[in-house]
Amino acid sequence: MNIIFLGSAGVGKGTNANRVAMHYSIPTISSGDLLRAEVAASSAIGKKAKAYMDKGVLVPNEIIDIMIKNRLQKPDCKNGFILDGYPRNLEQAKLLDKSMKIDTVINYFASTKVILERLGGRMSCSKCDKGYNINTIKKPKEAGICDECGGKLVQRDDDKPDAIKKRLDVYKKQVKPVIEYYKKQNILTDIDSSYGYNELHKIIDPTIKAIDSA
Ligand code: AMP
């Protein structure tokens, strides 16, 4: 069961992926998380990727493709996986096809208003990296402070308004051919992801239905 979740930043892909991955007992592989881990570890990949990520533009394919390929070869992927954030352009999609058979693609969408509200509120702990959102029920008990470790909450450079707009523009331009590519293969389902945290079943139920019928 090899699954791809498409959708711009702020569409809720990560949250949905974690729920659906739990349902099928398969891992979620987020290209953004993998890259952030490389940056945090100051690895060769991380050092190369950081400048692109801070600007809110895509990291070059030759950096990211090897990282994803290596991750998909790990034993926990043998029954399948959910890819979150990859592929982001047609070259990545075509390359992925060479090494993996993709069974189904879920394309999440939400209005720009909803997306800006969600992303503008995202904060994470500077010490333990726990994520929060000051515009949703995921806000911390005390403003600016991590519930878990008392660390200072900070906004990711690429969640600041200018970077958000750039990310949305880049995403739309780059991912349009990817959507067309999977539509032609008849494996893509569009799902409205505008619902709030207490209505997640309105997103997760149709996702599971689409995957089960693939
Ligand atoms: P995300 O957490 O998915 O929004 O990703 C954060 C940043 O990581 C993006 O703005 C890009 O700079 C980089 N990134 C994540 N996934 C990819 C990808 N598939 N291709 C290129 N760059 C990526």
CSV table of N, CA, C and O in Angstrom, one decimal, residues 121 123-124 132-134 138-147 150-154:
chain,number,residue,atom,x,y,z
A,121,GLY,N,-0.3,30.6,12.6
A,121,GLY,CA,-0.3,30.3,14.0
A,121,GLY,C,0.7,29.2,14.5
A,121,GLY,O,0.8,28.9,15.7
A,123,MET,N,3.8,27.3,15.8
A,123,MET,CA,5.0,27.6,16.6
A,123,MET,C,5.6,26.2,17.0
A,123,MET,O,4.9,25.2,17.0
A,124,SER,N,6.9,26.3,17.3
A,124,SER,CA,7.5,25.0,17.8
A,124,SER,C,8.5,25.4,18.9
A,124,SER,O,9.0,26.5,19.0
A,132,TYR,N,3.0,23.5,18.1
A,132,TYR,CA,1.8,24.1,18.6
A,132,TYR,C,1.1,24.9,17.5
A,132,TYR,O,1.7,25.1,16.4
A,133,ASN,N,-0.1,25.3,17.7
A,133,ASN,CA,-0.8,26.3,16.8
A,133,ASN,C,-1.6,27.3,17.6
A,133,ASN,O,-2.6,26.8,18.2
A,134,ILE,N,-1.2,28.5,17.7
A,134,ILE,CA,-1.9,29.5,18.6
A,134,ILE,C,-3.3,29.8,18.1
A,134,ILE,O,-4.1,30.5,18.8
A,138,LYS,N,-4.6,23.4,19.4
A,138,LYS,CA,-3.2,23.0,19.7
A,138,LYS,C,-2.3,24.1,20.3
A,138,LYS,O,-1.1,24.1,20.2
A,139,LYS,N,-3.0,25.1,20.9
A,139,LYS,CA,-2.2,26.2,21.5
A,139,LYS,C,-1.7,25.8,22.8
A,139,LYS,O,-2.3,25.0,23.5
A,140,PRO,N,-0.5,26.5,23.2
A,140,PRO,CA,0.1,26.1,24.5
A,140,PRO,C,-0.8,26.6,25.7
A,140,PRO,O,-1.5,27.6,25.5
A,141,LYS,N,-0.6,26.0,26.9
A,141,LYS,CA,-1.3,26.5,28.0
A,141,LYS,C,-0.9,27.9,28.4
A,141,LYS,O,-1.8,28.8,28.7
A,142,GLU,N,0.4,28.2,28.3
A,142,GLU,CA,0.9,29.5,28.6
A,142,GLU,C,1.5,30.1,27.3
A,142,GLU,O,2.3,29.4,26.7
A,143,ALA,N,1.1,31.3,26.9
A,143,ALA,CA,1.5,31.9,25.6
A,143,ALA,C,3.1,31.9,25.5
A,143,ALA,O,3.8,32.4,26.4
A,144,GLY,N,3.6,31.4,24.4
A,144,GLY,CA,5.0,31.5,24.1
A,144,GLY,C,5.9,30.4,24.8
A,144,GLY,O,7.1,30.4,24.7
A,145,ILE,N,5.3,29.6,25.7
A,145,ILE,CA,6.1,28.6,26.5
A,145,ILE,C,5.6,27.2,26.2
A,145,ILE,O,4.4,26.9,26.1
A,146,CYS,N,6.6,26.3,26.0
A,146,CYS,CA,6.3,24.8,25.7
A,146,CYS,C,5.7,24.2,27.0
A,146,CYS,O,6.2,24.3,28.1
A,147,ASP,N,4.5,23.5,26.8
A,147,ASP,CA,3.9,22.8,27.9
A,147,ASP,C,4.8,21.7,28.4
A,147,ASP,O,4.7,21.3,29.6
A,150,GLY,N,9.0,23.7,29.0
A,150,GLY,CA,9.2,25.1,29.4
A,150,GLY,C,10.0,25.9,28.5
A,150,GLY,O,10.3,27.1,28.7
A,151,GLY,N,10.4,25.3,27.3
A,151,GLY,CA,11.2,26.0,26.3
A,151,GLY,C,10.5,27.2,25.7
A,151,GLY,O,9.2,27.2,25.7
A,152,LYS,N,11.2,28.1,25.0
A,152,LYS,CA,10.6,29.2,24.3
A,152,LYS,C,10.0,28.7,23.0
A,152,LYS,O,10.7,28.0,22.2
A,153,LEU,N,8.8,29.2,22.7
A,153,LEU,CA,8.2,28.8,21.4
A,153,LEU,C,8.6,29.8,20.3
A,153,LEU,O,8.7,31.0,20.6
A,154,VAL,N,9.0,29.3,19.2
A,154,VAL,CA,9.4,30.1,18.1
A,154,VAL,C,8.6,29.8,16.8
A,154,VAL,O,8.1,28.7,16.7
